[in-house]
XYZ file of C-alpha atoms in Angstrom:
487
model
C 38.641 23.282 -13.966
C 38.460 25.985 -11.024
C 36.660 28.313 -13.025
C 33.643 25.572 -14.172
C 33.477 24.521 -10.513
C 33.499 28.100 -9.285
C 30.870 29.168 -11.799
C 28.644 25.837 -11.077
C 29.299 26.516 -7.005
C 27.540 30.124 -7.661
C 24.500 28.546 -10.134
C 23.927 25.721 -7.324
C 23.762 28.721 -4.601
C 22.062 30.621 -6.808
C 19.230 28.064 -7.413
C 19.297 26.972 -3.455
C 18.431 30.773 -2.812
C 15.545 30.856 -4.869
C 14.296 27.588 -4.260
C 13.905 28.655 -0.339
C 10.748 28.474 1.169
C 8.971 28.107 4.813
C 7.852 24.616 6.310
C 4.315 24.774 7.431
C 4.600 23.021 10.481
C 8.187 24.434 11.704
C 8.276 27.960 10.304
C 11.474 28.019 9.126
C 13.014 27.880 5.742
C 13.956 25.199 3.776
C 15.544 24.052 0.201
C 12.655 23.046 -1.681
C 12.406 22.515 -5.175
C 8.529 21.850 -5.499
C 5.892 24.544 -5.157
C 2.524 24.020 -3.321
C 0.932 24.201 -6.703
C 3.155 21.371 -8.147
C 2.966 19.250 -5.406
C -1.538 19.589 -5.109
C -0.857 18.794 -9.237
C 1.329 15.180 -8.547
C -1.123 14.568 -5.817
C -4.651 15.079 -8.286
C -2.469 13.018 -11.131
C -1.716 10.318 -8.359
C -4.640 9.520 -6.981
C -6.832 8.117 -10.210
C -3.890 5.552 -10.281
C -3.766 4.955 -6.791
C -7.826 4.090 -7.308
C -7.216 2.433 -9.801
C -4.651 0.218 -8.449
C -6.614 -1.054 -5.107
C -9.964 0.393 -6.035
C -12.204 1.878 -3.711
C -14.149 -0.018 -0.592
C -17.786 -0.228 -1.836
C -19.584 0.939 1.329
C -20.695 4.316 0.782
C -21.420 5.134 4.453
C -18.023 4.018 5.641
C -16.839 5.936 3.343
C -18.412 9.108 4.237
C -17.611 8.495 7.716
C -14.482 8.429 7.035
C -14.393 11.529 4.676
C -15.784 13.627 7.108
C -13.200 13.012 10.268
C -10.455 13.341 7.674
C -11.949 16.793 6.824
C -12.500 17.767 10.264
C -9.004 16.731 11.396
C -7.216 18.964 8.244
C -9.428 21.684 9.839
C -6.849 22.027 12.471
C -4.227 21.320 10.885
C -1.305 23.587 9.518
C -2.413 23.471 6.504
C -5.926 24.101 6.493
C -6.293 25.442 3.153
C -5.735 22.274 0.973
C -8.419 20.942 -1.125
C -7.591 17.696 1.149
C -9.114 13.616 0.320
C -9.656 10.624 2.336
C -10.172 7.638 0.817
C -10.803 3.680 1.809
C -9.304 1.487 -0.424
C -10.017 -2.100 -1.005
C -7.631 -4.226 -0.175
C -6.575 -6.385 2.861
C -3.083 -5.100 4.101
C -2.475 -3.426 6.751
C -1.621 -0.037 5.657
C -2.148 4.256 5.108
C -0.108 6.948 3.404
C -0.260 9.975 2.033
C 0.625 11.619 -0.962
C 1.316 15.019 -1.794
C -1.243 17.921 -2.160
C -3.660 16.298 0.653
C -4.188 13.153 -0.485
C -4.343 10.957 1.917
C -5.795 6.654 1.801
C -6.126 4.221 4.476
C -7.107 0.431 3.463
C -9.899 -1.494 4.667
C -7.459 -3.424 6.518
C -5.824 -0.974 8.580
C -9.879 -0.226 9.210
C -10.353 -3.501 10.425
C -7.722 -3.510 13.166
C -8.785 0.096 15.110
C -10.206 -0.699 18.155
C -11.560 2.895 18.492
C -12.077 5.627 16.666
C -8.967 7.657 18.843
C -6.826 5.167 17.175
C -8.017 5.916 13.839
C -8.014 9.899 14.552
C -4.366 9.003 15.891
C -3.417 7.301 12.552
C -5.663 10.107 10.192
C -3.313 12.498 12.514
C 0.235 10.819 11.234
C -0.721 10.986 7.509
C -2.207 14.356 7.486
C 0.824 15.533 9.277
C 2.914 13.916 6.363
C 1.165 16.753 4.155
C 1.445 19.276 6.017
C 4.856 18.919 6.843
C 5.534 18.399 3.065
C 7.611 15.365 3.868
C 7.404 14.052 0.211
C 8.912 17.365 -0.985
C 11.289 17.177 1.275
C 12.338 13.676 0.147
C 12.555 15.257 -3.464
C 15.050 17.620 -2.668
C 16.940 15.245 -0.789
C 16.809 12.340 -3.593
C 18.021 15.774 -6.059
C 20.457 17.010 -4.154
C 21.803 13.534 -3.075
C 22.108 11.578 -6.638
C 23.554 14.603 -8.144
C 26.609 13.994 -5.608
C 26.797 10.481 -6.856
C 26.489 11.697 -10.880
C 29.598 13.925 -9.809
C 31.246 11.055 -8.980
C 31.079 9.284 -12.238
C 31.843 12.393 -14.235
C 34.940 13.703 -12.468
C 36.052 9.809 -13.070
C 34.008 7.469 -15.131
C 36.159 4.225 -13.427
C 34.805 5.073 -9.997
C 31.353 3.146 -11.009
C 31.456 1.159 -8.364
C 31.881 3.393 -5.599
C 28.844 5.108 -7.496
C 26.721 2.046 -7.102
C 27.760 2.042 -3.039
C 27.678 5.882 -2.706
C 23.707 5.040 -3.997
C 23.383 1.866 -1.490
C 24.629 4.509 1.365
C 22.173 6.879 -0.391
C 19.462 4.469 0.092
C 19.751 4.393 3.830
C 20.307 8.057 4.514
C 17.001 8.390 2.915
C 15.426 5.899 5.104
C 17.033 7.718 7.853
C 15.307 10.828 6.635
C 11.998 8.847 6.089
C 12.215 7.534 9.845
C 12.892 11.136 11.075
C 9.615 12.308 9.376
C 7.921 9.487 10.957
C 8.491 10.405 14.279
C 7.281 14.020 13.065
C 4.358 12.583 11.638
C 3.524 11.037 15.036
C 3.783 14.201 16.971
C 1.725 15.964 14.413
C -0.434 12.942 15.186
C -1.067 13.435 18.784
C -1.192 17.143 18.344
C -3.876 17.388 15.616
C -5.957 14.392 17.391
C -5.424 15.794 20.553
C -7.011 19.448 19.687
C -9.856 17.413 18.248
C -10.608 16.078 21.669
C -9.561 12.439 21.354
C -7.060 10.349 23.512
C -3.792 10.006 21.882
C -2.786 7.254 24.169
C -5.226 4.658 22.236
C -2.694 5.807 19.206
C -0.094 4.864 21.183
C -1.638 1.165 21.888
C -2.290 0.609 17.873
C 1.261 0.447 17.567
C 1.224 -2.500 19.955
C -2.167 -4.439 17.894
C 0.924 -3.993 14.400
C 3.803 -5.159 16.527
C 2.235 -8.611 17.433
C 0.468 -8.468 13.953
C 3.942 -8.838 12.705
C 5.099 -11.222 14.996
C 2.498 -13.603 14.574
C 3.999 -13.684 10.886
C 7.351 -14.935 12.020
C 8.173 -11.018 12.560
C 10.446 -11.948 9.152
C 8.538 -8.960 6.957
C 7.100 -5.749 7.698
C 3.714 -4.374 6.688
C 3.778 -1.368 4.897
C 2.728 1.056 7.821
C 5.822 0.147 9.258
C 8.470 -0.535 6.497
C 10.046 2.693 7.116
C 9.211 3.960 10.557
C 10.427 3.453 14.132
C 10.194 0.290 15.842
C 6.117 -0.155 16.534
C 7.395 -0.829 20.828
C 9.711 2.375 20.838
C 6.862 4.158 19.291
C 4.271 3.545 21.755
C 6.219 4.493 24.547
C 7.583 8.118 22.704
C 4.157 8.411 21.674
C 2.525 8.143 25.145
C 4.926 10.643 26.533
C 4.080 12.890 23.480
C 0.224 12.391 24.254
C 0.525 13.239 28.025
C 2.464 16.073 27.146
C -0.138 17.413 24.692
C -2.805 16.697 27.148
C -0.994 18.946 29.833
C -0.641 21.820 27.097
C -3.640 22.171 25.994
C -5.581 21.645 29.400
C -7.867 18.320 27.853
C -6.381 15.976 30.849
C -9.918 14.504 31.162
C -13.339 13.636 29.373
C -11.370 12.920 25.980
C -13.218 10.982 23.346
C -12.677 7.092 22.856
C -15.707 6.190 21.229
C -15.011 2.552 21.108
C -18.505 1.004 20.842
C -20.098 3.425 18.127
C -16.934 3.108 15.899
C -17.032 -0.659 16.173
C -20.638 -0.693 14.902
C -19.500 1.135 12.162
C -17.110 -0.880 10.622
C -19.312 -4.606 11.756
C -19.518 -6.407 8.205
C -16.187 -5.072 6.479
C -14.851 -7.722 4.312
C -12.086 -9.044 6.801
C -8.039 -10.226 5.080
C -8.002 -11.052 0.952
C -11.874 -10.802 -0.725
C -11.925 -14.272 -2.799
C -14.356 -12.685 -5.291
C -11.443 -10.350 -6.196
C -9.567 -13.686 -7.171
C -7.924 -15.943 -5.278
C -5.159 -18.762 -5.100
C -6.155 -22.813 -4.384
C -5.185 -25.696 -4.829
C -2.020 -24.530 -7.534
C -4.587 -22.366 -9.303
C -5.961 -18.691 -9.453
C -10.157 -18.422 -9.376
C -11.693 -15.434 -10.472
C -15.457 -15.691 -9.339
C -16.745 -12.353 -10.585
C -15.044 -12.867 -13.730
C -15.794 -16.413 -14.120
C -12.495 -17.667 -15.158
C -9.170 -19.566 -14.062
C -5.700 -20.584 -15.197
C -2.954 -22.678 -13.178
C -0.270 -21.293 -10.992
C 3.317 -22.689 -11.467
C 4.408 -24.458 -8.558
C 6.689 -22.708 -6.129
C 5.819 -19.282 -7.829
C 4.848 -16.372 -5.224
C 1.993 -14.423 -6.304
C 0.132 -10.889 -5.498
C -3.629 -10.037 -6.351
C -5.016 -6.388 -6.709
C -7.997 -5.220 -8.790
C -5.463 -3.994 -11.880
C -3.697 -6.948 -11.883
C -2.304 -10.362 -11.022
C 0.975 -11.289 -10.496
C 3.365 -14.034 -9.882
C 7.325 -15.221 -10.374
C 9.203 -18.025 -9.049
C 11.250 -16.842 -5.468
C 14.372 -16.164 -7.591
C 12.645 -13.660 -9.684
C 14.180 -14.796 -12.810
C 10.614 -14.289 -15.040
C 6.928 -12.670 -13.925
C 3.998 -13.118 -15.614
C 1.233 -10.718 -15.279
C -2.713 -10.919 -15.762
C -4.318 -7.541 -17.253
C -6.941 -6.379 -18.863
C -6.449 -4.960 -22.326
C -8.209 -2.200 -24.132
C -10.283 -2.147 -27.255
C -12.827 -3.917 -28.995
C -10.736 -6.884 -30.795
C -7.541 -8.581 -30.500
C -5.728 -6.965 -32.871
C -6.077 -3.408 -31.378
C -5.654 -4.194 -27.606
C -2.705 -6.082 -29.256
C -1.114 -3.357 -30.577
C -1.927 -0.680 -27.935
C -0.788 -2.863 -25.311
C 2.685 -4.032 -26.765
C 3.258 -0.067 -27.626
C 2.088 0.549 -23.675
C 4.968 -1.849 -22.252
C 7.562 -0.849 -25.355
C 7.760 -4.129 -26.683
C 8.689 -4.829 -30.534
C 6.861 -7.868 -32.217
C 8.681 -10.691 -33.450
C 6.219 -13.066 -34.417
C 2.122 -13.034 -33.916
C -0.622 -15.689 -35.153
C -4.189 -16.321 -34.477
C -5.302 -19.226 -32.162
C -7.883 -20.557 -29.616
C -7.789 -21.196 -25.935
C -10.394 -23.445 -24.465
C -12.692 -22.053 -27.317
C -12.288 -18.451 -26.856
C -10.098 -16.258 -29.721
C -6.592 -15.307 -29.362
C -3.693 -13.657 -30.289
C -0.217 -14.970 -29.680
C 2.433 -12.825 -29.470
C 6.504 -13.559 -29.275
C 7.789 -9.657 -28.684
C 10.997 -8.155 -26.866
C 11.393 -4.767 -25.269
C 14.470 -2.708 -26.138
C 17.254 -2.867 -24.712
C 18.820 0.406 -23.048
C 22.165 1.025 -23.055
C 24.287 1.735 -20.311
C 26.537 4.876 -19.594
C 29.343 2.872 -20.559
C 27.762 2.479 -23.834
C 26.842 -1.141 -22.993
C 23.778 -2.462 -24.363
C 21.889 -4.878 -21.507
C 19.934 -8.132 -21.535
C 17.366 -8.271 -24.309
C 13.604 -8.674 -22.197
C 11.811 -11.172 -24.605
C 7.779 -11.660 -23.588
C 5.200 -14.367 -24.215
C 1.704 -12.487 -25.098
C -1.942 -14.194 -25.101
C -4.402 -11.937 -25.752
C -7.804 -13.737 -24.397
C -11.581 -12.939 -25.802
C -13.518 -14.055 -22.710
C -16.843 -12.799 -21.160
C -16.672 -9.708 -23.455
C -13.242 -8.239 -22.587
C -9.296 -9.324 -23.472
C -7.458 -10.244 -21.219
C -3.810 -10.064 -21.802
C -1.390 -12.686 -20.108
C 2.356 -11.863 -20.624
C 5.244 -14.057 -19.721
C 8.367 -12.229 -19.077
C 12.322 -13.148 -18.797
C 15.518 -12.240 -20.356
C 16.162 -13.615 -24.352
C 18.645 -16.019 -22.554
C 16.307 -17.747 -20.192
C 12.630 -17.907 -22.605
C 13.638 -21.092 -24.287
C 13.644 -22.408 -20.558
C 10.101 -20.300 -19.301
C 8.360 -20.748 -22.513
C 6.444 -24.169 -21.479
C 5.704 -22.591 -18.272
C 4.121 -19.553 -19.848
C 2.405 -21.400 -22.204
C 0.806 -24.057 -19.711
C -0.370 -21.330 -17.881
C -2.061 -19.083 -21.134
C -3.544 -22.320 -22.569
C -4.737 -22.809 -19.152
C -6.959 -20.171 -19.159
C -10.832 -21.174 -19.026
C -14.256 -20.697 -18.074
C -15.167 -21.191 -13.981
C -17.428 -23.544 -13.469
C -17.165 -24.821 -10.241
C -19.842 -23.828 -7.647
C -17.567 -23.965 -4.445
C -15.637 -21.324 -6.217
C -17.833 -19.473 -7.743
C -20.102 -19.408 -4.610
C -16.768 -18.554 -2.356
C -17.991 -15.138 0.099
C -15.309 -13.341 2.074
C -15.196 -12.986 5.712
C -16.170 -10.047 7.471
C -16.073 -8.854 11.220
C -18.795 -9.411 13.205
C -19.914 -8.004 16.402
C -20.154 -9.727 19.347
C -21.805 -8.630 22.746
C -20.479 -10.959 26.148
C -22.844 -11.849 28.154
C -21.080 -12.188 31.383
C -17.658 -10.986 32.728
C -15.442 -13.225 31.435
C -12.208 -13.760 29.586
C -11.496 -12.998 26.327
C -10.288 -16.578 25.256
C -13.377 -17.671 26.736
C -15.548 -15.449 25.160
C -14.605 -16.042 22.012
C -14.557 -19.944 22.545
C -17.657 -19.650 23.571
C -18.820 -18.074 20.196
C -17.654 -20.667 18.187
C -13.976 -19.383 17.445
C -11.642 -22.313 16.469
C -8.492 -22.643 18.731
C -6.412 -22.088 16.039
C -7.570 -18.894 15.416
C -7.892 -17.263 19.176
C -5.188 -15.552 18.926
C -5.275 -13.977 15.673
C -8.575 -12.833 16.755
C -7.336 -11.532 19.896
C -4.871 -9.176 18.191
C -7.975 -8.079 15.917
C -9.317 -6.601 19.920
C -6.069 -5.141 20.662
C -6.618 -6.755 23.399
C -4.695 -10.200 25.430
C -6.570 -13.560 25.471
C -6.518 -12.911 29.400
C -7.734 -10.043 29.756
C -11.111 -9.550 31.701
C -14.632 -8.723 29.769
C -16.948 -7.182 31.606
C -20.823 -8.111 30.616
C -22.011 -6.274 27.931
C -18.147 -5.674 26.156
C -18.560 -5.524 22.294
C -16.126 -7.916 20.802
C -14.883 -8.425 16.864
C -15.415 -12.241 15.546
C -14.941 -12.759 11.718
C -17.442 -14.900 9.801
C -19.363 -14.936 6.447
């Protein structure tokens, strides 16, 4: 037993040696078992799913815009060499990240909320610096090196399972230790690279204030994803101040540094502004589809989330899902087939039908079951399938919950698939999204009362107020662009 642990000691050094190489950003070496060619590889496979996931935001100007700052910024980075991307995607929440290789995506939501384009040079900063650092190698090795320490575990002795699962728990939040840690890296890599551009850190720092009381006007009880794993949003803007008068002192820019508040406002006036209804939206117990020209109920209770891929919603205990997605091929049969081989799912019983009028396929079908390391089989997965002709593509609607609990979904799933029919209803189908608008005061006044004054309900003053960055008491001068949202 020595001897096999001696010899495995010298193959894990061994590999540890050669895996060695030196952090961009640092300069020193570090265990890393991904080279720069693998990781620009997962980042190029990555990114048509990510697309394809949110989709893009169709405004090819903002786009561009965009592009080009995120190109400038890698520039000066540490790692100027990268064939580096920076995309806008569609979608409402609050959020940017990176991916390996130079990949890097903010939303049209994090868009939304700058105030200035420091703030978004601040944030283009953090995620570069999240590539050049190679965080997500980093996390790699660490995920390796840390699970194998939890397999040992179960192979020296196979009734230690439990501490296993806990060892992983404990796992879980050294990781997010690690991920918090390359956070605050990311946000001195941040001020750095934004800083040598020219720009004013500090307005970085105040962004973190505009997400702080963007989640507290939510009951502060979830997190958006720009902050699920980083440092509390108030702790960050005071590090990151310090960080940003410290840069400003080293490289000598302690005056004349770019803001540019009222050109990058005009840039983003008109983009679409929270969840874009002709993407689909919820009402009423019911999901309308406007483009598409279609809806089907919502179970009551359920919890539901909307991207261009898909649609999806369970009840709160997460005891089923069911899933809206389009389906390839021509006729039922085919997308059928291709689509119960794409989620591993074995048919037990099919027939031929109509819903509303429009052809379908209904399918009963199960996925596998994998067995355990105990040599335990689990819970059979058993799925209700529609397949949908409608408007010249299938849809495919699958119900999903263990064998034991179907007999009590199946009336759900199937009052929601024979549910499924033609829009017709002009205040849906007519439904526009909101967008920010641009609004110049007139006189020095307040910001509650300039916004009053343009029409803004009281319920919404101070959801539009964190939109500013700004206080509903703070003073406007005459002639202050403001953001109001409106069709």
């Amino acid at each position: 037993m020595k001897r096999i642990f001696l010899y495995g000691g010298v193959a894990l050094s061994l590999a540890l040696a050669n895996s060695c190489a030196r952090n961009p950003v640092t300069g020193k070496k570090q265990v890393v078992f991904t080279s720069e060619a693998s990781e620009i590889q997962q980042g190029a496979a990555a990114d048509p799913e990510v697309v394809a996931q949110f989709g893009l935001y169709p405004d090819s100007a903002l786009q561009r815009y965009f592009r080009e700052h995120g190109l400038a910024l890698a520039a000066q980075s540490h790692r100027p060499g990268l064939q580096w991307s920076y995309k806008i995607l569609d979608s409402d929440v609050i959020n940017a990240f990176a991916t390996p290789g130079g990949y890097v995506y903010f939303t049209r939501g994090i868009m939304a909320y700058f105030n200035d384009e420091a703030q978004m040079e601040g944030v283009l900063g953090h995620e570069t610096g999240h590539v050049t650092a190679r965080h997500s190698v980093i996390q790699q090795r660490n995920q390796i090196l840390g699970q194998a320490g939890v397999l040992a575990t179960v192979i020296v002795n196979p009734n230690l399972g439990q501490v296993a699962q806990t060892a992983s728990q404990g796992l879980g939040l050294l990781m997010l230790k690690f991920s918090r840690d390359d956070e605050r890296q990311a946000d001195e890599l941040g001020v750095e690279y934004s800083t040598k551009m020219g720009y004013d850190a500090k307005h970085m720092a105040a962004f973190f204030q505009t997400l702080q009381r963007e989640t507290q006007s939510h009951g502060g009880s979830t997190l958006p994803p720009f902050l699920s794993t980083h440092p509390d949003p108030g702790d960050r803007f005071v590090t990151v101040s310090q960080l940003a008068e410290q840069w400003q002192q080293k490289t000598g820019k302690t005056s004349g540094l770019l803001v540019n508040r009222d050109s990058y406002l005009r840039r983003i006036e008109g983009i679409t502004y929270g969840a874009d209804p002709r993407q689909g939206f919820v009402e009423a117990g019911a999901f309308y589809h406007p483009d598409l020209k279609f809806q089907f109920p919502v179970p009551s209770g359920w919890q539901t989330q909307n991207t261009p891929a898909q649609f999806q919603m369970a009840p709160q205990d997460g005891s089923a899902l069911m899933v809206l997605t389009l389906a390839p091929g021509n006729d039922l049969n085919t997308a059928a087939t291709q689509q119960l081989q794409k989620f591993g799912l074995e048919s037990r019983e099919s027939r031929s039908s109509t819903v509303n009028g429009n052809p379908a396929l209904i399918v009963v079908a199960d996925q596998a079951a994998q067995a355990s390391q105990g040599g335990q089989t689990g819970a059979v997965t058993r799925t209700l399938n529609y397949f949908i002709q409608y408007g010249g593509a299938i849809y495919h609607l699958i119900g999903a919950t263990s064998s034991q609990n179907f007999a009590t979904y199946q009336s759900t799933f199937t009052n929601v698939m024979e549910g499924f029919r033609q829009l017709t209803d002009p205040n849906k189908l007519n439904r526009k999204p909101e967008r920010v608008r641009l609004r110049t005061v007139g006189s020095a006044t307040t910001l509650r009362q300039a916004l009053t004054g343009f029409g803004v309900p009281q319920a919404r003053l101070e959801e539009l107020a964190i939109l500013n960055g700004m206080q509903l008491t703070d003073n406007l001068a005459a002639g202050t662009l403001i953001k109001t949202v409106g069709q």
